[in-house]
Amino acid sequence: MKKMLDLVVTENQQLNRNYCLLKLSTTDNSPLPEMFPGQFVEVRVDNSPTTYLRRPISVNFVDKDKNELWLLVQAIGDGTRKMCEYQKGDIMNLLLPLGNTFTLPAENNGQELLLIGGGVGTAPMLFLGACLKAKGYNPKFLLGARSKDDLLQLDDFGKYGEVFCTTEDGSYGEKGYVTDHSVLKNTRISAIYTCGPKPMMMAVARYANQHKIECQVSLENMMACGFGVCLCCVEKTSEGNVCVCTEGPVFNIEKLTWIN
Ligand SMILES: Cc1cc2nc3c(=O)[nH]c(=O)nc-3n(C[C@H](O)[C@H](O)[C@H](O)COP(=O)(O)OP(=O)(O)OC[C@H]3O[C@@H](n4cnc5c(N)ncnc54)[C@H](O)[C@@H]3O)c2cc1C
Ligand code: FES
């Protein structure tokens, strides 16, 4: 059940020139609504005269002990730039939680689960990895970025599983794209979960399809309302056109038209 909530910024860490990590909590210490990996929130961006609509941001992590929601924000336009300026004590109005979730394996047979994130698409992978780890799985992370400075939260990822990286300029991990990484060749993978730029996700989907690996992708289509009213997030699927904000953002690749 989605709610509109005022949350207070408890911390804003500037991770690098383009990214910040916002930590938010309730104003009255009431528990945050339950959230699941893959879900997102819609942020009302106050004090940005050019940002009329809410902006969708993935649930990066939920720290239940501290009653904190984490949002990893890449400043690419007026709305996200304003979010990265928020300070401790500022209030943010959020609609949450929205969208569906990644489907976790029904039972733990020691299967290899690979979580692939590219760019800001690494954001939902942290919470997914933490939830898998809490259920006894040993996820592996494969994170891709342009350069070393764009690889974020590596220590946090390391708490929940082994971390592999690629950078396009070779400044950290293996040089190239995530689909070139040797972990794909050396590991018997049962399922892949991915989020990132669309060309990256399409390449991962093709790889998974070729190797008969189950694969779920989290789409980041442009969104406005976030709850199925404006129809600006439509994606063509095997079952017709659907709103990514309500039917997704997570889809099994078999449902998409990418691999056919
Ligand atoms: C389900 C979902 C989850 C997301 N999770 C995150 C997240 O965790 N962290 C994060 O930083 N961003 C995330 N995004 C992307 C984020 O919503 C956009 O970057 C943001 O709306 C841009 O707003 P702006 O006002 O800063 O930029 P605008 O001025 O609106 O746009 C700046 C530029 O970014 C492009 N753009 C806008 N939205 C998107 C988009 N969805 N995908 C690609 N390009 C876009 C515009 O075409 C324009 O070129 C997510 C998007 C979706 C749909
Ligand atoms: S964002 Fe409005 S219908 Fe999906």
PDB file of C-alpha atoms and ligand atoms in Angstrom:
ATOM      1  CA  MET A   1       0.000   0.000   0.000  1.00  0.00           C
ATOM      2  CA  LYS A   2       1.660   3.204  -1.148  1.00  0.00           C
ATOM      3  CA  LYS A   3       1.871   6.203   1.169  1.00  0.00           C
ATOM      4  CA  MET A   4       2.824   9.847   0.885  1.00  0.00           C
ATOM      5  CA  LEU A   5       5.290  10.617   3.630  1.00  0.00           C
ATOM      6  CA  ASP A   6       7.456  13.489   4.790  1.00  0.00           C
ATOM      7  CA  LEU A   7      10.858  12.042   5.650  1.00  0.00           C
ATOM      8  CA  VAL A   8      13.764  13.851   7.252  1.00  0.00           C
ATOM      9  CA  VAL A   9      17.283  13.784   5.831  1.00  0.00           C
ATOM     10  CA  THR A  10      19.537  12.231   8.476  1.00  0.00           C
ATOM     11  CA  GLU A  11      22.664  12.360   6.282  1.00  0.00           C
ATOM     12  CA  ASN A  12      23.724  13.395   2.788  1.00  0.00           C
ATOM     13  CA  GLN A  13      27.052  11.892   1.732  1.00  0.00           C
ATOM     14  CA  GLN A  14      28.589  13.348  -1.437  1.00  0.00           C
ATOM     15  CA  LEU A  15      30.123  10.180  -2.884  1.00  0.00           C
ATOM     16  CA  ASN A  16      31.792  11.913  -5.810  1.00  0.00           C
ATOM     17  CA  ARG A  17      31.257  14.851  -8.163  1.00  0.00           C
ATOM     18  CA  ASN A  18      28.021  13.401  -9.555  1.00  0.00           C
ATOM     19  CA  TYR A  19      26.571  11.134  -6.897  1.00  0.00           C
ATOM     20  CA  CYS A  20      25.156  11.549  -3.414  1.00  0.00           C
ATOM     21  CA  LEU A  21      23.753   9.090  -0.915  1.00  0.00           C
ATOM     22  CA  LEU A  22      20.721  10.406   0.958  1.00  0.00           C
ATOM     23  CA  LYS A  23      19.722   8.712   4.196  1.00  0.00           C
ATOM     24  CA  LEU A  24      16.151   9.422   5.293  1.00  0.00           C
ATOM     25  CA  SER A  25      14.038   8.562   8.295  1.00  0.00           C
ATOM     26  CA  THR A  26      10.562   9.284   9.589  1.00  0.00           C
ATOM     27  CA  THR A  27       9.991  12.572  11.407  1.00  0.00           C
ATOM     28  CA  ASP A  28       8.285  10.910  14.407  1.00  0.00           C
ATOM     29  CA  ASN A  29      10.358   7.691  14.718  1.00  0.00           C
ATOM     30  CA  SER A  30       7.421   5.621  13.408  1.00  0.00           C
ATOM     31  CA  PRO A  31       8.620   2.633  11.363  1.00  0.00           C
ATOM     32  CA  LEU A  32       9.168   3.150   7.635  1.00  0.00           C
ATOM     33  CA  PRO A  33       6.685   1.281   5.410  1.00  0.00           C
ATOM     34  CA  GLU A  34       7.895  -2.178   4.393  1.00  0.00           C
ATOM     35  CA  MET A  35       9.873  -2.043   1.140  1.00  0.00           C
ATOM     36  CA  PHE A  36      11.187  -4.806  -1.096  1.00  0.00           C
ATOM     37  CA  PRO A  37      14.152  -4.950  -3.498  1.00  0.00           C
ATOM     38  CA  GLY A  38      13.345  -3.515  -6.924  1.00  0.00           C
ATOM     39  CA  GLN A  39      10.790  -1.054  -5.609  1.00  0.00           C
ATOM     40  CA  PHE A  40      11.194   2.690  -6.016  1.00  0.00           C
ATOM     41  CA  VAL A  41       9.971   5.956  -4.533  1.00  0.00           C
ATOM     42  CA  GLU A  42       8.733   9.144  -6.210  1.00  0.00           C
ATOM     43  CA  VAL A  43      10.420  12.236  -4.774  1.00  0.00           C
ATOM     44  CA  ARG A  44       8.748  15.663  -4.785  1.00  0.00           C
ATOM     45  CA  VAL A  45      11.593  18.043  -5.486  1.00  0.00           C
ATOM     46  CA  ASP A  46      10.881  21.171  -3.466  1.00  0.00           C
ATOM     47  CA  ASN A  47      12.623  24.476  -4.234  1.00  0.00           C
ATOM     48  CA  SER A  48      13.436  23.531  -7.819  1.00  0.00           C
ATOM     49  CA  PRO A  49      11.385  25.925  -9.957  1.00  0.00           C
ATOM     50  CA  THR A  50      11.930  23.832 -13.113  1.00  0.00           C
ATOM     51  CA  THR A  51      11.023  20.443 -11.611  1.00  0.00           C
ATOM     52  CA  TYR A  52       7.236  20.138 -11.730  1.00  0.00           C
ATOM     53  CA  LEU A  53       6.858  16.369 -11.485  1.00  0.00           C
ATOM     54  CA  ARG A  54       8.119  13.889  -8.919  1.00  0.00           C
ATOM     55  CA  ARG A  55      11.296  11.961  -9.795  1.00  0.00           C
ATOM     56  CA  PRO A  56      11.565   8.154  -9.501  1.00  0.00           C
ATOM     57  CA  ILE A  57      14.496   6.854  -7.411  1.00  0.00           C
ATOM     58  CA  SER A  58      15.190   3.213  -6.498  1.00  0.00           C
ATOM     59  CA  VAL A  59      15.262   1.909  -2.972  1.00  0.00           C
ATOM     60  CA  ASN A  60      19.023   1.583  -2.506  1.00  0.00           C
ATOM     61  CA  PHE A  61      18.915   0.110   0.993  1.00  0.00           C
ATOM     62  CA  VAL A  62      16.682  -0.081   4.046  1.00  0.00           C
ATOM     63  CA  ASP A  63      18.512  -0.037   7.362  1.00  0.00           C
ATOM     64  CA  LYS A  64      15.863  -1.510   9.658  1.00  0.00           C
ATOM     65  CA  ASP A  65      17.985  -1.018  12.794  1.00  0.00           C
ATOM     66  CA  LYS A  66      18.302   2.721  12.160  1.00  0.00           C
ATOM     67  CA  ASN A  67      14.857   3.025  10.490  1.00  0.00           C
ATOM     68  CA  GLU A  68      16.611   4.582   7.470  1.00  0.00           C
ATOM     69  CA  LEU A  69      15.887   4.534   3.756  1.00  0.00           C
ATOM     70  CA  TRP A  70      18.885   5.132   1.484  1.00  0.00           C
ATOM     71  CA  LEU A  71      18.636   6.747  -1.956  1.00  0.00           C
ATOM     72  CA  LEU A  72      21.637   6.822  -4.298  1.00  0.00           C
ATOM     73  CA  VAL A  73      21.206   9.844  -6.545  1.00  0.00           C
ATOM     74  CA  GLN A  74      23.086  10.715  -9.704  1.00  0.00           C
ATOM     75  CA  ALA A  75      22.866  14.454 -10.355  1.00  0.00           C
ATOM     76  CA  ILE A  76      22.060  14.692 -14.060  1.00  0.00           C
ATOM     77  CA  GLY A  77      19.376  17.397 -14.234  1.00  0.00           C
ATOM     78  CA  ASP A  78      17.727  20.082 -12.130  1.00  0.00           C
ATOM     79  CA  GLY A  79      15.691  17.654  -9.999  1.00  0.00           C
ATOM     80  CA  THR A  80      18.492  15.277  -9.061  1.00  0.00           C
ATOM     81  CA  ARG A  81      20.944  18.173  -8.621  1.00  0.00           C
ATOM     82  CA  LYS A  82      18.559  19.755  -6.121  1.00  0.00           C
ATOM     83  CA  MET A  83      18.195  16.412  -4.276  1.00  0.00           C
ATOM     84  CA  CYS A  84      21.979  16.256  -3.884  1.00  0.00           C
ATOM     85  CA  GLU A  85      21.898  19.697  -2.223  1.00  0.00           C
ATOM     86  CA  TYR A  86      19.585  18.588   0.586  1.00  0.00           C
ATOM     87  CA  GLN A  87      21.107  18.848   4.052  1.00  0.00           C
ATOM     88  CA  LYS A  88      20.658  16.993   7.302  1.00  0.00           C
ATOM     89  CA  GLY A  89      17.323  18.083   8.816  1.00  0.00           C
ATOM     90  CA  ASP A  90      15.662  18.947   5.470  1.00  0.00           C
ATOM     91  CA  ILE A  91      12.286  17.367   4.792  1.00  0.00           C
ATOM     92  CA  MET A  92      11.593  15.383   1.604  1.00  0.00           C
ATOM     93  CA  ASN A  93       8.112  14.348   0.506  1.00  0.00           C
ATOM     94  CA  LEU A  94       8.051  10.816  -0.947  1.00  0.00           C
ATOM     95  CA  LEU A  95       5.431   8.548  -2.432  1.00  0.00           C
ATOM     96  CA  LEU A  96       6.404   4.984  -1.513  1.00  0.00           C
ATOM     97  CA  PRO A  97       6.810   2.124  -2.003  1.00  0.00           C
ATOM     98  CA  LEU A  98       6.052   1.844  -5.724  1.00  0.00           C
ATOM     99  CA  GLY A  99       6.381  -0.913  -8.311  1.00  0.00           C
ATOM    100  CA  ASN A 100       6.908  -4.637  -8.080  1.00  0.00           C
ATOM    101  CA  THR A 101       9.953  -6.467  -6.720  1.00  0.00           C
ATOM    102  CA  PHE A 102      12.610  -8.893  -7.858  1.00  0.00           C
ATOM    103  CA  THR A 103      11.423 -12.479  -7.463  1.00  0.00           C
ATOM    104  CA  LEU A 104      13.809 -14.359  -5.194  1.00  0.00           C
ATOM    105  CA  PRO A 105      14.454 -18.075  -5.743  1.00  0.00           C
ATOM    106  CA  ALA A 106      11.886 -20.243  -3.935  1.00  0.00           C
ATOM    107  CA  GLU A 107      14.549 -22.259  -2.144  1.00  0.00           C
ATOM    108  CA  ASN A 108      18.252 -22.105  -1.521  1.00  0.00           C
ATOM    109  CA  ASN A 109      20.031 -24.941  -3.338  1.00  0.00           C
ATOM    110  CA  GLY A 110      23.385 -23.213  -3.242  1.00  0.00           C
ATOM    111  CA  GLN A 111      22.695 -21.802  -6.700  1.00  0.00           C
ATOM    112  CA  GLU A 112      24.904 -19.012  -8.027  1.00  0.00           C
ATOM    113  CA  LEU A 113      23.032 -15.709  -8.222  1.00  0.00           C
ATOM    114  CA  LEU A 114      24.700 -12.867 -10.098  1.00  0.00           C
ATOM    115  CA  LEU A 115      23.546  -9.288  -9.526  1.00  0.00           C
ATOM    116  CA  ILE A 116      24.733  -6.989 -12.332  1.00  0.00           C
ATOM    117  CA  GLY A 117      24.546  -3.213 -11.982  1.00  0.00           C
ATOM    118  CA  GLY A 118      25.757  -0.498 -14.324  1.00  0.00           C
ATOM    119  CA  GLY A 119      26.062   3.195 -13.460  1.00  0.00           C
ATOM    120  CA  VAL A 120      23.276   4.357 -11.169  1.00  0.00           C
ATOM    121  CA  GLY A 121      21.615   0.984 -11.887  1.00  0.00           C
ATOM    122  CA  THR A 122      23.799  -0.425  -9.117  1.00  0.00           C
ATOM    123  CA  ALA A 123      21.383   1.296  -6.688  1.00  0.00           C
ATOM    124  CA  PRO A 124      18.711  -1.435  -6.346  1.00  0.00           C
ATOM    125  CA  MET A 125      21.347  -4.204  -6.341  1.00  0.00           C
ATOM    126  CA  LEU A 126      22.574  -3.330  -2.833  1.00  0.00           C
ATOM    127  CA  PHE A 127      19.186  -3.865  -1.206  1.00  0.00           C
ATOM    128  CA  LEU A 128      18.563  -6.987  -3.305  1.00  0.00           C
ATOM    129  CA  GLY A 129      21.931  -8.412  -2.257  1.00  0.00           C
ATOM    130  CA  ALA A 130      21.282  -7.626   1.398  1.00  0.00           C
ATOM    131  CA  CYS A 131      17.877  -9.366   1.265  1.00  0.00           C
ATOM    132  CA  LEU A 132      19.369 -12.413  -0.483  1.00  0.00           C
ATOM    133  CA  LYS A 133      22.164 -12.614   2.095  1.00  0.00           C
ATOM    134  CA  ALA A 134      19.623 -12.359   4.944  1.00  0.00           C
ATOM    135  CA  LYS A 135      17.839 -15.375   3.431  1.00  0.00           C
ATOM    136  CA  GLY A 136      21.041 -17.437   3.383  1.00  0.00           C
ATOM    137  CA  TYR A 137      22.071 -16.970  -0.270  1.00  0.00           C
ATOM    138  CA  ASN A 138      25.594 -15.963  -1.307  1.00  0.00           C
ATOM    139  CA  PRO A 139      25.032 -13.472  -4.111  1.00  0.00           C
ATOM    140  CA  LYS A 140      27.846 -12.260  -6.322  1.00  0.00           C
ATOM    141  CA  PHE A 141      27.905  -8.681  -7.581  1.00  0.00           C
ATOM    142  CA  LEU A 142      29.212  -7.538 -10.944  1.00  0.00           C
ATOM    143  CA  LEU A 143      29.368  -3.749 -11.082  1.00  0.00           C
ATOM    144  CA  GLY A 144      30.240  -1.730 -14.161  1.00  0.00           C
ATOM    145  CA  ALA A 145      31.195   1.919 -14.514  1.00  0.00           C
ATOM    146  CA  ARG A 146      33.073   4.245 -16.828  1.00  0.00           C
ATOM    147  CA  SER A 147      35.922   4.727 -14.394  1.00  0.00           C
ATOM    148  CA  LYS A 148      37.100   3.833 -10.865  1.00  0.00           C
ATOM    149  CA  ASP A 149      35.589   7.011  -9.359  1.00  0.00           C
ATOM    150  CA  ASP A 150      32.134   5.989 -10.583  1.00  0.00           C
ATOM    151  CA  LEU A 151      32.176   2.651  -8.736  1.00  0.00           C
ATOM    152  CA  LEU A 152      30.229   3.373  -5.576  1.00  0.00           C
ATOM    153  CA  GLN A 153      29.400   1.667  -2.276  1.00  0.00           C
ATOM    154  CA  LEU A 154      31.940  -1.125  -2.835  1.00  0.00           C
ATOM    155  CA  ASP A 155      32.385  -1.626   0.932  1.00  0.00           C
ATOM    156  CA  ASP A 156      28.621  -1.922   1.383  1.00  0.00           C
ATOM    157  CA  PHE A 157      28.340  -4.456  -1.442  1.00  0.00           C
ATOM    158  CA  GLY A 158      31.242  -6.410   0.065  1.00  0.00           C
ATOM    159  CA  LYS A 159      29.187  -7.056   3.232  1.00  0.00           C
ATOM    160  CA  TYR A 160      26.720  -9.156   1.259  1.00  0.00           C
ATOM    161  CA  GLY A 161      28.788 -11.022  -1.318  1.00  0.00           C
ATOM    162  CA  GLU A 162      31.836 -11.204  -3.552  1.00  0.00           C
ATOM    163  CA  VAL A 163      32.236  -8.098  -5.715  1.00  0.00           C
ATOM    164  CA  PHE A 164      33.564  -8.045  -9.299  1.00  0.00           C
ATOM    165  CA  CYS A 165      34.018  -4.860 -11.289  1.00  0.00           C
ATOM    166  CA  THR A 166      34.562  -3.618 -14.792  1.00  0.00           C
ATOM    167  CA  THR A 167      35.542  -0.124 -15.882  1.00  0.00           C
ATOM    168  CA  GLU A 168      35.492   1.107 -19.442  1.00  0.00           C
ATOM    169  CA  ASP A 169      38.885   2.795 -19.027  1.00  0.00           C
ATOM    170  CA  GLY A 170      40.453  -0.112 -17.112  1.00  0.00           C
ATOM    171  CA  SER A 171      41.141   2.024 -14.008  1.00  0.00           C
ATOM    172  CA  TYR A 172      39.625  -0.642 -11.694  1.00  0.00           C
ATOM    173  CA  GLY A 173      38.680  -4.288 -12.111  1.00  0.00           C
ATOM    174  CA  GLU A 174      38.613  -5.765 -15.591  1.00  0.00           C
ATOM    175  CA  LYS A 175      38.633  -3.391 -18.560  1.00  0.00           C
ATOM    176  CA  GLY A 176      35.500  -3.395 -20.695  1.00  0.00           C
ATOM    177  CA  TYR A 177      31.781  -3.951 -20.218  1.00  0.00           C
ATOM    178  CA  VAL A 178      30.096  -6.145 -17.630  1.00  0.00           C
ATOM    179  CA  THR A 179      29.265  -8.715 -20.309  1.00  0.00           C
ATOM    180  CA  ASP A 180      33.030  -9.149 -20.967  1.00  0.00           C
ATOM    181  CA  HIS A 181      33.871 -10.029 -17.336  1.00  0.00           C
ATOM    182  CA  SER A 182      35.509 -13.384 -16.677  1.00  0.00           C
ATOM    183  CA  VAL A 183      33.088 -14.192 -13.833  1.00  0.00           C
ATOM    184  CA  LEU A 184      30.512 -14.910 -16.534  1.00  0.00           C
ATOM    185  CA  LYS A 185      32.820 -17.531 -18.040  1.00  0.00           C
ATOM    186  CA  ASN A 186      34.114 -19.066 -14.808  1.00  0.00           C
ATOM    187  CA  THR A 187      30.902 -19.385 -12.827  1.00  0.00           C
ATOM    188  CA  ARG A 188      27.915 -21.652 -13.321  1.00  0.00           C
ATOM    189  CA  ILE A 189      25.225 -19.020 -12.913  1.00  0.00           C
ATOM    190  CA  SER A 190      21.609 -19.977 -12.165  1.00  0.00           C
ATOM    191  CA  ALA A 191      20.017 -16.550 -12.235  1.00  0.00           C
ATOM    192  CA  ILE A 192      20.935 -12.990 -13.143  1.00  0.00           C
ATOM    193  CA  TYR A 193      19.317  -9.837 -11.772  1.00  0.00           C
ATOM    194  CA  THR A 194      20.254  -6.610 -13.493  1.00  0.00           C
ATOM    195  CA  CYS A 195      19.687  -2.862 -13.620  1.00  0.00           C
ATOM    196  CA  GLY A 196      21.522  -0.207 -15.598  1.00  0.00           C
ATOM    197  CA  PRO A 197      21.560   1.575 -18.937  1.00  0.00           C
ATOM    198  CA  LYS A 198      19.213  -0.092 -21.432  1.00  0.00           C
ATOM    199  CA  PRO A 199      21.976  -1.199 -23.882  1.00  0.00           C
ATOM    200  CA  MET A 200      23.771  -2.894 -20.966  1.00  0.00           C
ATOM    201  CA  MET A 201      20.629  -4.658 -19.788  1.00  0.00           C
ATOM    202  CA  MET A 202      19.845  -5.778 -23.344  1.00  0.00           C
ATOM    203  CA  ALA A 203      23.355  -7.226 -23.684  1.00  0.00           C
ATOM    204  CA  VAL A 204      22.973  -9.019 -20.331  1.00  0.00           C
ATOM    205  CA  ALA A 205      19.543 -10.313 -21.404  1.00  0.00           C
ATOM    206  CA  ARG A 206      20.982 -11.664 -24.670  1.00  0.00           C
ATOM    207  CA  TYR A 207      23.805 -13.370 -22.761  1.00  0.00           C
ATOM    208  CA  ALA A 208      21.355 -14.915 -20.290  1.00  0.00           C
ATOM    209  CA  ASN A 209      19.056 -16.079 -23.070  1.00  0.00           C
ATOM    210  CA  GLN A 210      21.944 -17.665 -25.022  1.00  0.00           C
ATOM    211  CA  HIS A 211      23.107 -19.514 -21.910  1.00  0.00           C
ATOM    212  CA  LYS A 212      19.598 -20.425 -20.723  1.00  0.00           C
ATOM    213  CA  ILE A 213      19.994 -18.485 -17.481  1.00  0.00           C
ATOM    214  CA  GLU A 214      16.929 -17.018 -15.793  1.00  0.00           C
ATOM    215  CA  CYS A 215      17.173 -13.231 -15.904  1.00  0.00           C
ATOM    216  CA  GLN A 216      15.206 -10.387 -14.360  1.00  0.00           C
ATOM    217  CA  VAL A 217      15.795  -6.788 -15.393  1.00  0.00           C
ATOM    218  CA  SER A 218      14.735  -3.582 -13.681  1.00  0.00           C
ATOM    219  CA  LEU A 219      13.707  -0.985 -16.271  1.00  0.00           C
ATOM    220  CA  GLU A 220      14.279   2.737 -15.769  1.00  0.00           C
ATOM    221  CA  ASN A 221      11.888   4.132 -18.384  1.00  0.00           C
ATOM    222  CA  MET A 222      11.029   7.799 -18.066  1.00  0.00           C
ATOM    223  CA  MET A 223       8.305   8.186 -15.456  1.00  0.00           C
ATOM    224  CA  ALA A 224       6.045  10.959 -14.235  1.00  0.00           C
ATOM    225  CA  CYS A 225       3.219   9.854 -11.948  1.00  0.00           C
ATOM    226  CA  GLY A 226       4.692   6.493 -10.877  1.00  0.00           C
ATOM    227  CA  PHE A 227       1.309   4.843 -10.359  1.00  0.00           C
ATOM    228  CA  GLY A 228      -0.223   4.069 -13.742  1.00  0.00           C
ATOM    229  CA  VAL A 229      -2.041   7.295 -14.661  1.00  0.00           C
ATOM    230  CA  CYS A 230       0.090   9.290 -17.126  1.00  0.00           C
ATOM    231  CA  LEU A 231       1.113   6.376 -19.423  1.00  0.00           C
ATOM    232  CA  CYS A 232       4.538   7.874 -20.106  1.00  0.00           C
ATOM    233  CA  CYS A 233       6.471   4.781 -19.001  1.00  0.00           C
ATOM    234  CA  VAL A 234       4.942   2.227 -21.389  1.00  0.00           C
ATOM    235  CA  GLU A 235       7.051  -0.752 -22.519  1.00  0.00           C
ATOM    236  CA  LYS A 236       6.139  -3.247 -25.211  1.00  0.00           C
ATOM    237  CA  THR A 237       5.968  -6.795 -23.825  1.00  0.00           C
ATOM    238  CA  SER A 238       4.820 -10.207 -25.046  1.00  0.00           C
ATOM    239  CA  GLU A 239       1.504  -9.405 -23.366  1.00  0.00           C
ATOM    240  CA  GLY A 240       1.092  -6.004 -25.043  1.00  0.00           C
ATOM    241  CA  ASN A 241       2.035  -2.533 -23.845  1.00  0.00           C
ATOM    242  CA  VAL A 242       2.311  -2.193 -20.074  1.00  0.00           C
ATOM    243  CA  CYS A 243       3.131   0.584 -17.623  1.00  0.00           C
ATOM    244  CA  VAL A 244       6.588  -0.052 -16.184  1.00  0.00           C
ATOM    245  CA  CYS A 245       5.673   1.820 -12.987  1.00  0.00           C
ATOM    246  CA  THR A 246       2.864  -0.584 -12.050  1.00  0.00           C
ATOM    247  CA  GLU A 247       3.660  -3.858 -13.916  1.00  0.00           C
ATOM    248  CA  GLY A 248       7.401  -3.371 -13.282  1.00  0.00           C
ATOM    249  CA  PRO A 249       9.971  -2.010 -12.953  1.00  0.00           C
ATOM    250  CA  VAL A 250      11.184  -5.624 -12.707  1.00  0.00           C
ATOM    251  CA  PHE A 251      10.485  -7.966 -15.631  1.00  0.00           C
ATOM    252  CA  ASN A 252      11.585 -11.460 -16.515  1.00  0.00           C
ATOM    253  CA  ILE A 253      13.348 -11.134 -19.884  1.00  0.00           C
ATOM    254  CA  GLU A 254      10.960 -13.710 -21.338  1.00  0.00           C
ATOM    255  CA  LYS A 255       8.185 -11.161 -20.964  1.00  0.00           C
ATOM    256  CA  LEU A 256      10.079  -8.455 -22.861  1.00  0.00           C
ATOM    257  CA  THR A 257      10.512  -8.299 -26.630  1.00  0.00           C
ATOM    258  CA  TRP A 258      14.291  -7.784 -26.404  1.00  0.00           C
ATOM    259  CA  ILE A 259      15.446 -11.336 -26.959  1.00  0.00           C
ATOM    260  CA  ASN A 260      13.066 -12.387 -29.734  1.00  0.00           C
TER     261      ASN A 260
HETATM  262  C1  LIG B   1      12.201   3.074 -11.649  1.00  0.00           C
HETATM  263  C2  LIG B   1      13.317   4.086 -11.729  1.00  0.00           C
HETATM  264  C3  LIG B   1      14.317   4.064 -10.772  1.00  0.00           C
HETATM  265  C4  LIG B   1      15.354   5.012 -10.822  1.00  0.00           C
HETATM  266  N1  LIG B   1      16.295   4.971  -9.850  1.00  0.00           N
HETATM  267  C5  LIG B   1      17.244   5.931  -9.796  1.00  0.00           C
HETATM  268  C6  LIG B   1      18.171   5.962  -8.718  1.00  0.00           C
HETATM  269  O1  LIG B   1      18.165   5.118  -7.811  1.00  0.00           O
HETATM  270  N2  LIG B   1      19.057   6.983  -8.695  1.00  0.00           N
HETATM  271  C7  LIG B   1      19.102   7.952  -9.687  1.00  0.00           C
HETATM  272  O2  LIG B   1      19.923   8.862  -9.605  1.00  0.00           O
HETATM  273  N3  LIG B   1      18.265   7.913 -10.729  1.00  0.00           N
HETATM  274  C8  LIG B   1      17.319   6.950 -10.804  1.00  0.00           C
HETATM  275  N4  LIG B   1      16.420   6.947 -11.842  1.00  0.00           N
HETATM  276  C9  LIG B   1      16.548   7.962 -12.913  1.00  0.00           C
HETATM  277  C10 LIG B   1      15.998   9.292 -12.392  1.00  0.00           C
HETATM  278  O3  LIG B   1      14.623   9.184 -12.145  1.00  0.00           O
HETATM  279  C11 LIG B   1      16.238  10.392 -13.425  1.00  0.00           C
HETATM  280  O4  LIG B   1      17.625  10.588 -13.577  1.00  0.00           O
HETATM  281  C12 LIG B   1      15.604  11.690 -12.947  1.00  0.00           C
HETATM  282  O5  LIG B   1      14.210  11.609 -13.054  1.00  0.00           O
HETATM  283  C13 LIG B   1      16.111  12.858 -13.753  1.00  0.00           C
HETATM  284  O6  LIG B   1      15.486  14.018 -13.229  1.00  0.00           O
HETATM  285  P1  LIG B   1      16.201  15.441 -13.304  1.00  0.00           P
HETATM  286  O7  LIG B   1      15.179  16.472 -12.976  1.00  0.00           O
HETATM  287  O8  LIG B   1      17.458  15.454 -12.516  1.00  0.00           O
HETATM  288  O9  LIG B   1      16.642  15.521 -14.803  1.00  0.00           O
HETATM  289  P2  LIG B   1      15.805  16.020 -16.051  1.00  0.00           P
HETATM  290  O10 LIG B   1      16.116  17.455 -16.256  1.00  0.00           O
HETATM  291  O11 LIG B   1      14.386  15.577 -15.966  1.00  0.00           O
HETATM  292  O12 LIG B   1      16.532  15.153 -17.147  1.00  0.00           O
HETATM  293  C14 LIG B   1      17.941  15.268 -17.341  1.00  0.00           C
HETATM  294  C15 LIG B   1      18.350  14.288 -18.408  1.00  0.00           C
HETATM  295  O13 LIG B   1      18.147  12.951 -17.938  1.00  0.00           O
HETATM  296  C16 LIG B   1      17.305  12.222 -18.815  1.00  0.00           C
HETATM  297  N5  LIG B   1      16.459  11.333 -18.016  1.00  0.00           N
HETATM  298  C17 LIG B   1      15.422  11.661 -17.231  1.00  0.00           C
HETATM  299  N6  LIG B   1      14.872  10.554 -16.669  1.00  0.00           N
HETATM  300  C18 LIG B   1      15.588   9.513 -17.126  1.00  0.00           C
HETATM  301  C19 LIG B   1      15.522   8.103 -16.952  1.00  0.00           C
HETATM  302  N7  LIG B   1      14.581   7.508 -16.227  1.00  0.00           N
HETATM  303  N8  LIG B   1      16.440   7.340 -17.592  1.00  0.00           N
HETATM  304  C20 LIG B   1      17.385   7.893 -18.360  1.00  0.00           C
HETATM  305  N9  LIG B   1      17.503   9.204 -18.569  1.00  0.00           N
HETATM  306  C21 LIG B   1      16.623  10.007 -17.972  1.00  0.00           C
HETATM  307  C22 LIG B   1      16.507  13.289 -19.552  1.00  0.00           C
HETATM  308  O14 LIG B   1      16.105  12.850 -20.844  1.00  0.00           O
HETATM  309  C23 LIG B   1      17.506  14.402 -19.689  1.00  0.00           C
HETATM  310  O15 LIG B   1      18.378  14.200 -20.770  1.00  0.00           O
HETATM  311  C24 LIG B   1      15.393   5.991 -11.855  1.00  0.00           C
HETATM  312  C25 LIG B   1      14.386   6.002 -12.830  1.00  0.00           C
HETATM  313  C26 LIG B   1      13.363   5.064 -12.761  1.00  0.00           C
HETATM  314  C27 LIG B   1      12.293   5.092 -13.804  1.00  0.00           C
HETATM  315  S1  FES B   2       4.782   6.836 -14.724  1.00  0.00           S
HETATM  316 FE1  FES B   2       2.743   7.449 -15.069  1.00  0.00          FE
HETATM  317  S2  FES B   2       1.877   5.645 -15.869  1.00  0.00           S
HETATM  318 FE2  FES B   2       3.872   5.030 -15.328  1.00  0.00          FE
END
